[in-house]
Structure formats: structure tokens, C-alpha cells
């Protein structure tokens, strides 16, 4: 047992899917990890649900909620790696689009995740841009193509601030800060991947983020419906399980 996960040793698989929302973890477990009976719930602490089950290929896979943001994700990733020997972590989540060519529901396979300069782990340079695992990225691209999906591949921004009080200087249709990220070719924004990649690469663990575009920051009128969010969780989970 670790501080935040109450699983017994051996109850968590070497490969873990990591959605932010614990109810999405439950949804993915019950829908996709039921090929050898019901998935086993190994964590209820703080309602941050974690399950282990068997996928359509007979592989033992776990799915664990990470919570929102890098401080929360960092706790679960640390304990998965150090207390449970997890070897492969695939975040399945959503992001907001900076890039105007992205449409709602588009899939991004994240190559690298940039961080905000003022909010970093001690001893970590914000100029360092943590990367996902190339082998997982290539395998996910193949899995997406097998599902008839053409994903985007590229960099995203991982931020610790969802509601930024300084983002009021609207220039055209998008705050200046967001335009800067877009001008540098950063596709979108979420709140977890940089911490995942950093902790994974420091520990020889493979990591990837598969994100569905849930909102377009330059166009607040378009946000994903609740049903489309569930559909996007299906797609990101299916790509992850196709790896
Ligand atoms: N900002 C930060 N994180 C997100 C967003 C966003 O607009 N959409 C989904 N995750």
C-alpha cells in the first residue's frame, strides 16, 4: 500500500491507463477491461478509482484516475512507479486547442509537453521540454490508423492554471499568452502531461498522452457536449489499448 493508493502489491498491472477523471477510469475499466470477468477495483481512497482487468487481447491492464493538474497526477504517478513497479503509463485525456486548424474531437498524440516557467518541480528547468516515449508514440499512431483515425502529433502546453486572472488582454479573439503558444506551433493546452513525461523518463518508465480536443480556446462558443466527451474517452482508450 502507498499513501494514496490502497492496492496490495501485485494488484496493479505493468501498463496503466491514466485518465484525469476517476469516473472515466471506472467507465474505461467496465467497458474495455472486462474480458476475463469484471475488472477489480483496487483503489477507492479519495474516490480516485483504480481498476485492473483484462483487455480484448488478454493483457492485464490497469486504469487509474490521476485527478486534475500536475500536483495531483505527480502523486499517483510517483506511487504507481515506486510502490507498484508500473512500467508504462498512458494518459488518456482532453485538451483545449490553441491551433486554429484543430476541430473538436480531433486526437493529439503528444510528442513533448512544455511547462509554465513559474511553476515547476524543484531542480527542474522550465526550458527542458519533457518528451513522451518514441516507441509508444509510433505504436499509438499505428493503432489510431487501424481505427481509421488520423491523429495530430506534436507539442502541447501543460499548465497549472486553468483560470488565469491575467488572461484578460484579449487581442482579436484570443489572449496574447495563448497566441504566443500557438505562434510557436504548440497545438493545445492541458494540465498533466509534462509532469507525467518528466517522472516517467527519470525512472525508465514509458509514457504517452493521447488527448481529444474538448474545447477551442480561440472560439469559446464551441465546447464538447457531455456525450461527445464520453465518445472521445472511448477513442483515446481504444487507441491506448491498440498499442
Ligand atoms: N485548459 C486547460 N486544460 C484543459 C483545457 C483547457 O482549456 N481543456 C481541457 N483540459
Short mmCIF file of C-alpha atoms and ligand atoms in Angstrom, two decimals:
data_model
loop_
_atom_site.label_atom_id
_atom_site.label_comp_id
_atom_site.label_asym_id
_atom_site.label_seq_id
_atom_site.Cartn_x
_atom_site.Cartn_y
_atom_site.Cartn_z
CA UNK A 1 0.00 0.00 0.00
CA UNK A 2 1.13 3.55 -0.61
CA UNK A 3 -0.19 6.76 0.92
CA UNK A 4 -2.80 7.48 -1.74
CA UNK A 5 -3.34 4.04 -3.32
CA UNK A 6 -4.60 1.16 -1.19
CA UNK A 7 -3.84 -1.68 -3.66
CA UNK A 8 -2.00 -4.77 -2.42
CA UNK A 9 1.36 -5.49 -4.10
CA UNK A 10 0.73 -7.14 -7.47
CA UNK A 11 -2.80 -5.79 -7.87
CA UNK A 12 -1.75 -3.14 -10.38
CA UNK A 13 -0.66 -4.14 -13.90
CA UNK A 14 2.61 -3.03 -15.51
CA UNK A 15 0.61 -0.96 -18.02
CA UNK A 16 -1.70 1.73 -16.65
CA UNK A 17 -4.14 3.98 -18.50
CA UNK A 18 -4.41 7.30 -16.68
CA UNK A 19 -7.49 9.48 -17.21
CA UNK A 20 -7.86 12.60 -15.05
CA UNK A 21 -11.43 11.82 -14.05
CA UNK A 22 -11.86 8.81 -11.73
CA UNK A 23 -15.33 8.13 -13.14
CA UNK A 24 -13.76 7.87 -16.58
CA UNK A 25 -11.39 5.28 -15.10
CA UNK A 26 -14.42 3.30 -13.97
CA UNK A 27 -16.09 3.73 -17.37
CA UNK A 28 -12.98 2.54 -19.25
CA UNK A 29 -12.46 -0.42 -16.89
CA UNK A 30 -16.05 -1.63 -17.18
CA UNK A 31 -16.23 -1.16 -20.94
CA UNK A 32 -12.78 -2.31 -22.07
CA UNK A 33 -11.17 -4.36 -19.29
CA UNK A 34 -13.88 -6.97 -18.78
CA UNK A 35 -12.60 -9.81 -20.98
CA UNK A 36 -11.83 -12.12 -18.07
CA UNK A 37 -14.69 -11.21 -15.74
CA UNK A 38 -15.36 -7.91 -14.03
CA UNK A 39 -12.35 -5.63 -13.50
CA UNK A 40 -11.15 -5.49 -9.88
CA UNK A 41 -11.44 -2.19 -8.03
CA UNK A 42 -8.12 -1.75 -6.18
CA UNK A 43 -8.43 1.86 -5.04
CA UNK A 44 -11.23 3.94 -3.54
CA UNK A 45 -9.11 6.26 -1.43
CA UNK A 46 -10.29 9.86 -2.06
CA UNK A 47 -12.61 8.32 -4.68
CA UNK A 48 -9.61 8.26 -7.04
CA UNK A 49 -10.78 4.99 -8.54
CA UNK A 50 -8.32 2.43 -9.89
CA UNK A 51 -9.19 -0.88 -11.55
CA UNK A 52 -7.31 -3.83 -13.02
CA UNK A 53 -8.83 -6.05 -15.70
CA UNK A 54 -8.12 -7.87 -18.93
CA UNK A 55 -8.35 -6.31 -22.37
CA UNK A 56 -9.55 -7.82 -25.65
CA UNK A 57 -6.09 -9.31 -26.29
CA UNK A 58 -5.96 -10.97 -22.87
CA UNK A 59 -3.46 -8.48 -21.47
CA UNK A 60 -3.66 -7.40 -17.84
CA UNK A 61 -4.13 -3.62 -17.77
CA UNK A 62 -4.95 -1.13 -15.02
CA UNK A 63 -6.74 2.18 -15.25
CA UNK A 64 -6.23 4.82 -12.58
CA UNK A 65 -7.70 8.31 -12.11
CA UNK A 66 -4.98 10.96 -11.73
CA UNK A 67 -7.10 13.95 -10.70
CA UNK A 68 -6.70 17.36 -12.33
CA UNK A 69 -3.35 19.09 -12.61
CA UNK A 70 0.29 18.14 -12.23
CA UNK A 71 0.48 18.13 -8.41
CA UNK A 72 -2.28 15.51 -8.24
CA UNK A 73 -1.01 13.47 -11.19
CA UNK A 74 2.53 13.59 -9.78
CA UNK A 75 1.40 11.87 -6.58
CA UNK A 76 -0.28 8.97 -8.40
CA UNK A 77 2.50 8.55 -10.97
CA UNK A 78 5.15 8.52 -8.22
CA UNK A 79 3.31 5.85 -6.24
CA UNK A 80 2.47 3.75 -9.33
CA UNK A 81 6.15 3.67 -10.27
CA UNK A 82 7.82 3.43 -6.87
CA UNK A 83 5.33 1.38 -4.86
CA UNK A 84 3.79 -0.79 -7.59
CA UNK A 85 6.53 -1.19 -10.23
CA UNK A 86 4.44 0.18 -13.11
CA UNK A 87 6.41 0.25 -16.39
CA UNK A 88 4.12 2.01 -18.89
CA UNK A 89 1.70 4.88 -18.28
CA UNK A 90 -0.61 6.23 -20.95
CA UNK A 91 -2.61 9.33 -20.13
CA UNK A 92 -5.98 9.42 -21.87
CA UNK A 93 -7.47 12.87 -21.58
CA UNK A 94 -8.65 16.06 -23.20
CA UNK A 95 -7.11 19.40 -24.09
CA UNK A 96 -8.04 22.85 -25.27
CA UNK A 97 -6.84 23.78 -28.77
CA UNK A 98 -4.54 26.75 -29.40
CA UNK A 99 -4.09 25.77 -33.05
CA UNK A 100 -6.96 27.07 -35.14
CA UNK A 101 -6.88 24.12 -37.51
CA UNK A 102 -7.91 21.71 -34.73
CA UNK A 103 -11.53 20.62 -34.52
CA UNK A 104 -13.48 19.30 -31.54
CA UNK A 105 -12.85 15.57 -31.16
CA UNK A 106 -9.51 15.66 -33.02
CA UNK A 107 -6.91 13.39 -31.45
CA UNK A 108 -3.40 14.54 -30.46
CA UNK A 109 -0.56 12.12 -29.75
CA UNK A 110 1.71 14.22 -27.57
CA UNK A 111 5.38 14.27 -28.53
CA UNK A 112 6.55 16.84 -25.96
CA UNK A 113 4.93 18.91 -23.22
CA UNK A 114 6.08 22.48 -22.41
CA UNK A 115 5.55 23.83 -18.89
CA UNK A 116 4.88 27.27 -17.46
CA UNK A 117 8.08 28.92 -16.34
CA UNK A 118 6.92 29.82 -12.84
CA UNK A 119 5.51 26.51 -11.73
CA UNK A 120 7.99 23.68 -11.84
CA UNK A 121 9.24 20.88 -9.70
CA UNK A 122 12.33 21.87 -7.65
CA UNK A 123 15.52 21.24 -9.61
CA UNK A 124 13.68 21.26 -12.91
CA UNK A 125 14.39 23.76 -15.68
CA UNK A 126 11.31 25.01 -17.50
CA UNK A 127 13.47 25.23 -20.62
CA UNK A 128 13.62 21.44 -20.62
CA UNK A 129 10.62 20.11 -22.51
CA UNK A 130 9.71 16.59 -21.35
CA UNK A 131 9.08 14.03 -24.09
CA UNK A 132 6.86 11.02 -24.41
CA UNK A 133 8.30 7.62 -25.40
CA UNK A 134 9.01 7.37 -29.11
CA UNK A 135 8.11 3.67 -29.23
CA UNK A 136 4.69 4.34 -27.68
CA UNK A 137 4.14 7.30 -29.99
CA UNK A 138 4.84 5.17 -33.08
CA UNK A 139 2.67 2.31 -31.80
CA UNK A 140 -0.20 4.70 -30.99
CA UNK A 141 -0.02 6.22 -34.48
CA UNK A 142 -0.37 2.71 -35.91
CA UNK A 143 -3.23 1.86 -33.52
CA UNK A 144 -5.05 5.07 -34.46
CA UNK A 145 -4.68 4.30 -38.13
CA UNK A 146 -6.12 0.80 -37.52
CA UNK A 147 -9.21 2.58 -36.14
CA UNK A 148 -9.38 4.84 -39.20
CA UNK A 149 -8.26 7.85 -37.14
CA UNK A 150 -5.67 10.36 -38.37
CA UNK A 151 -4.20 11.89 -35.22
CA UNK A 152 -2.13 15.05 -34.91
CA UNK A 153 1.32 14.63 -33.43
CA UNK A 154 3.14 17.46 -31.72
CA UNK A 155 3.79 19.61 -28.68
CA UNK A 156 1.28 20.74 -26.12
CA UNK A 157 1.44 23.10 -23.14
CA UNK A 158 0.92 21.68 -19.64
CA UNK A 159 -0.21 24.42 -17.28
CA UNK A 160 -1.08 24.53 -13.59
CA UNK A 161 -3.54 27.40 -14.05
CA UNK A 162 -6.95 26.82 -15.58
CA UNK A 163 -8.48 30.22 -14.69
CA UNK A 164 -5.70 32.76 -15.19
CA UNK A 165 -6.66 36.25 -13.93
CA UNK A 166 -4.08 37.76 -16.31
CA UNK A 167 -5.60 36.30 -19.43
CA UNK A 168 -7.86 39.27 -19.96
CA UNK A 169 -5.87 41.16 -22.60
CA UNK A 170 -7.98 39.94 -25.46
CA UNK A 171 -6.30 40.55 -28.79
CA UNK A 172 -8.66 39.68 -31.60
CA UNK A 173 -10.29 36.54 -30.32
CA UNK A 174 -7.57 35.06 -28.11
CA UNK A 175 -5.46 36.31 -25.16
CA UNK A 176 -1.89 37.25 -26.05
CA UNK A 177 -0.35 34.47 -23.95
CA UNK A 178 -2.31 31.84 -25.81
CA UNK A 179 -1.39 33.41 -29.14
CA UNK A 180 2.31 33.12 -28.20
CA UNK A 181 1.96 29.39 -27.62
CA UNK A 182 0.05 28.99 -30.89
CA UNK A 183 2.69 31.02 -32.78
CA UNK A 184 5.36 28.59 -31.54
CA UNK A 185 3.45 25.67 -33.00
CA UNK A 186 2.12 24.36 -29.69
CA UNK A 187 -1.12 22.59 -30.51
CA UNK A 188 -3.08 22.89 -27.29
CA UNK A 189 -3.20 23.08 -23.51
CA UNK A 190 -3.92 20.66 -20.71
CA UNK A 191 -2.68 20.25 -17.14
CA UNK A 192 -0.88 16.93 -16.72
CA UNK A 193 1.43 15.59 -19.45
CA UNK A 194 4.70 17.41 -18.66
CA UNK A 195 4.73 16.01 -15.12
CA UNK A 196 3.94 12.51 -16.39
CA UNK A 197 6.73 12.57 -19.00
CA UNK A 198 9.24 14.04 -16.57
CA UNK A 199 8.62 11.49 -13.82
CA UNK A 200 8.45 8.59 -16.29
CA UNK A 201 11.69 9.47 -18.08
CA UNK A 202 13.57 9.94 -14.79
CA UNK A 203 12.58 6.40 -13.81
CA UNK A 204 12.98 4.47 -17.08
CA UNK A 205 9.21 4.16 -17.46
CA UNK A 206 7.47 4.58 -20.83
CA UNK A 207 4.82 7.29 -21.09
CA UNK A 208 2.48 8.81 -23.64
CA UNK A 209 -0.52 11.16 -23.67
CA UNK A 210 -3.42 10.65 -26.05
CA UNK A 211 -5.67 13.70 -25.98
CA UNK A 212 -9.00 14.56 -27.56
CA UNK A 213 -9.68 18.23 -28.28
CA UNK A 214 -12.55 19.18 -25.97
CA UNK A 215 -12.57 22.95 -26.47
CA UNK A 216 -11.14 25.59 -28.79
CA UNK A 217 -9.61 28.48 -26.86
CA UNK A 218 -9.97 30.93 -29.74
CA UNK A 219 -13.63 30.08 -30.05
CA UNK A 220 -15.38 29.78 -26.69
CA UNK A 221 -18.71 29.03 -28.29
CA UNK A 222 -17.52 25.57 -29.29
CA UNK A 223 -17.16 23.12 -26.46
CA UNK A 224 -17.74 19.42 -26.45
CA UNK A 225 -21.08 18.06 -25.27
CA UNK A 226 -21.13 15.56 -22.41
CA UNK A 227 -21.94 12.74 -24.88
CA UNK A 228 -19.05 13.70 -27.13
CA UNK A 229 -16.70 13.68 -24.14
CA UNK A 230 -17.68 10.07 -23.44
CA UNK A 231 -17.18 9.21 -27.12
CA UNK A 232 -13.75 10.85 -27.04
CA UNK A 233 -12.83 8.76 -23.97
CA UNK A 234 -13.78 5.67 -25.99
CA UNK A 235 -11.48 6.71 -28.82
CA UNK A 236 -8.47 7.64 -26.67
CA UNK A 237 -8.83 4.41 -24.64
CA UNK A 238 -9.15 2.31 -27.79
CA UNK A 239 -6.00 3.84 -29.26
CA UNK A 240 -4.15 3.22 -25.98
CA UNK A 241 -5.32 -0.39 -25.88
CA UNK A 242 -4.33 -0.84 -29.54
CA UNK A 243 -0.67 -0.16 -28.67
N1 LIG B 1 -7.20 24.38 -20.34
C1 LIG B 1 -6.53 23.54 -19.54
N2 LIG B 1 -6.77 22.25 -19.50
C2 LIG B 1 -7.71 21.74 -20.31
C3 LIG B 1 -8.44 22.57 -21.16
C4 LIG B 1 -8.18 23.93 -21.17
O1 LIG B 1 -8.81 24.71 -21.90
N3 LIG B 1 -9.33 21.76 -21.83
C5 LIG B 1 -9.12 20.50 -21.39
N4 LIG B 1 -8.15 20.48 -20.48
#
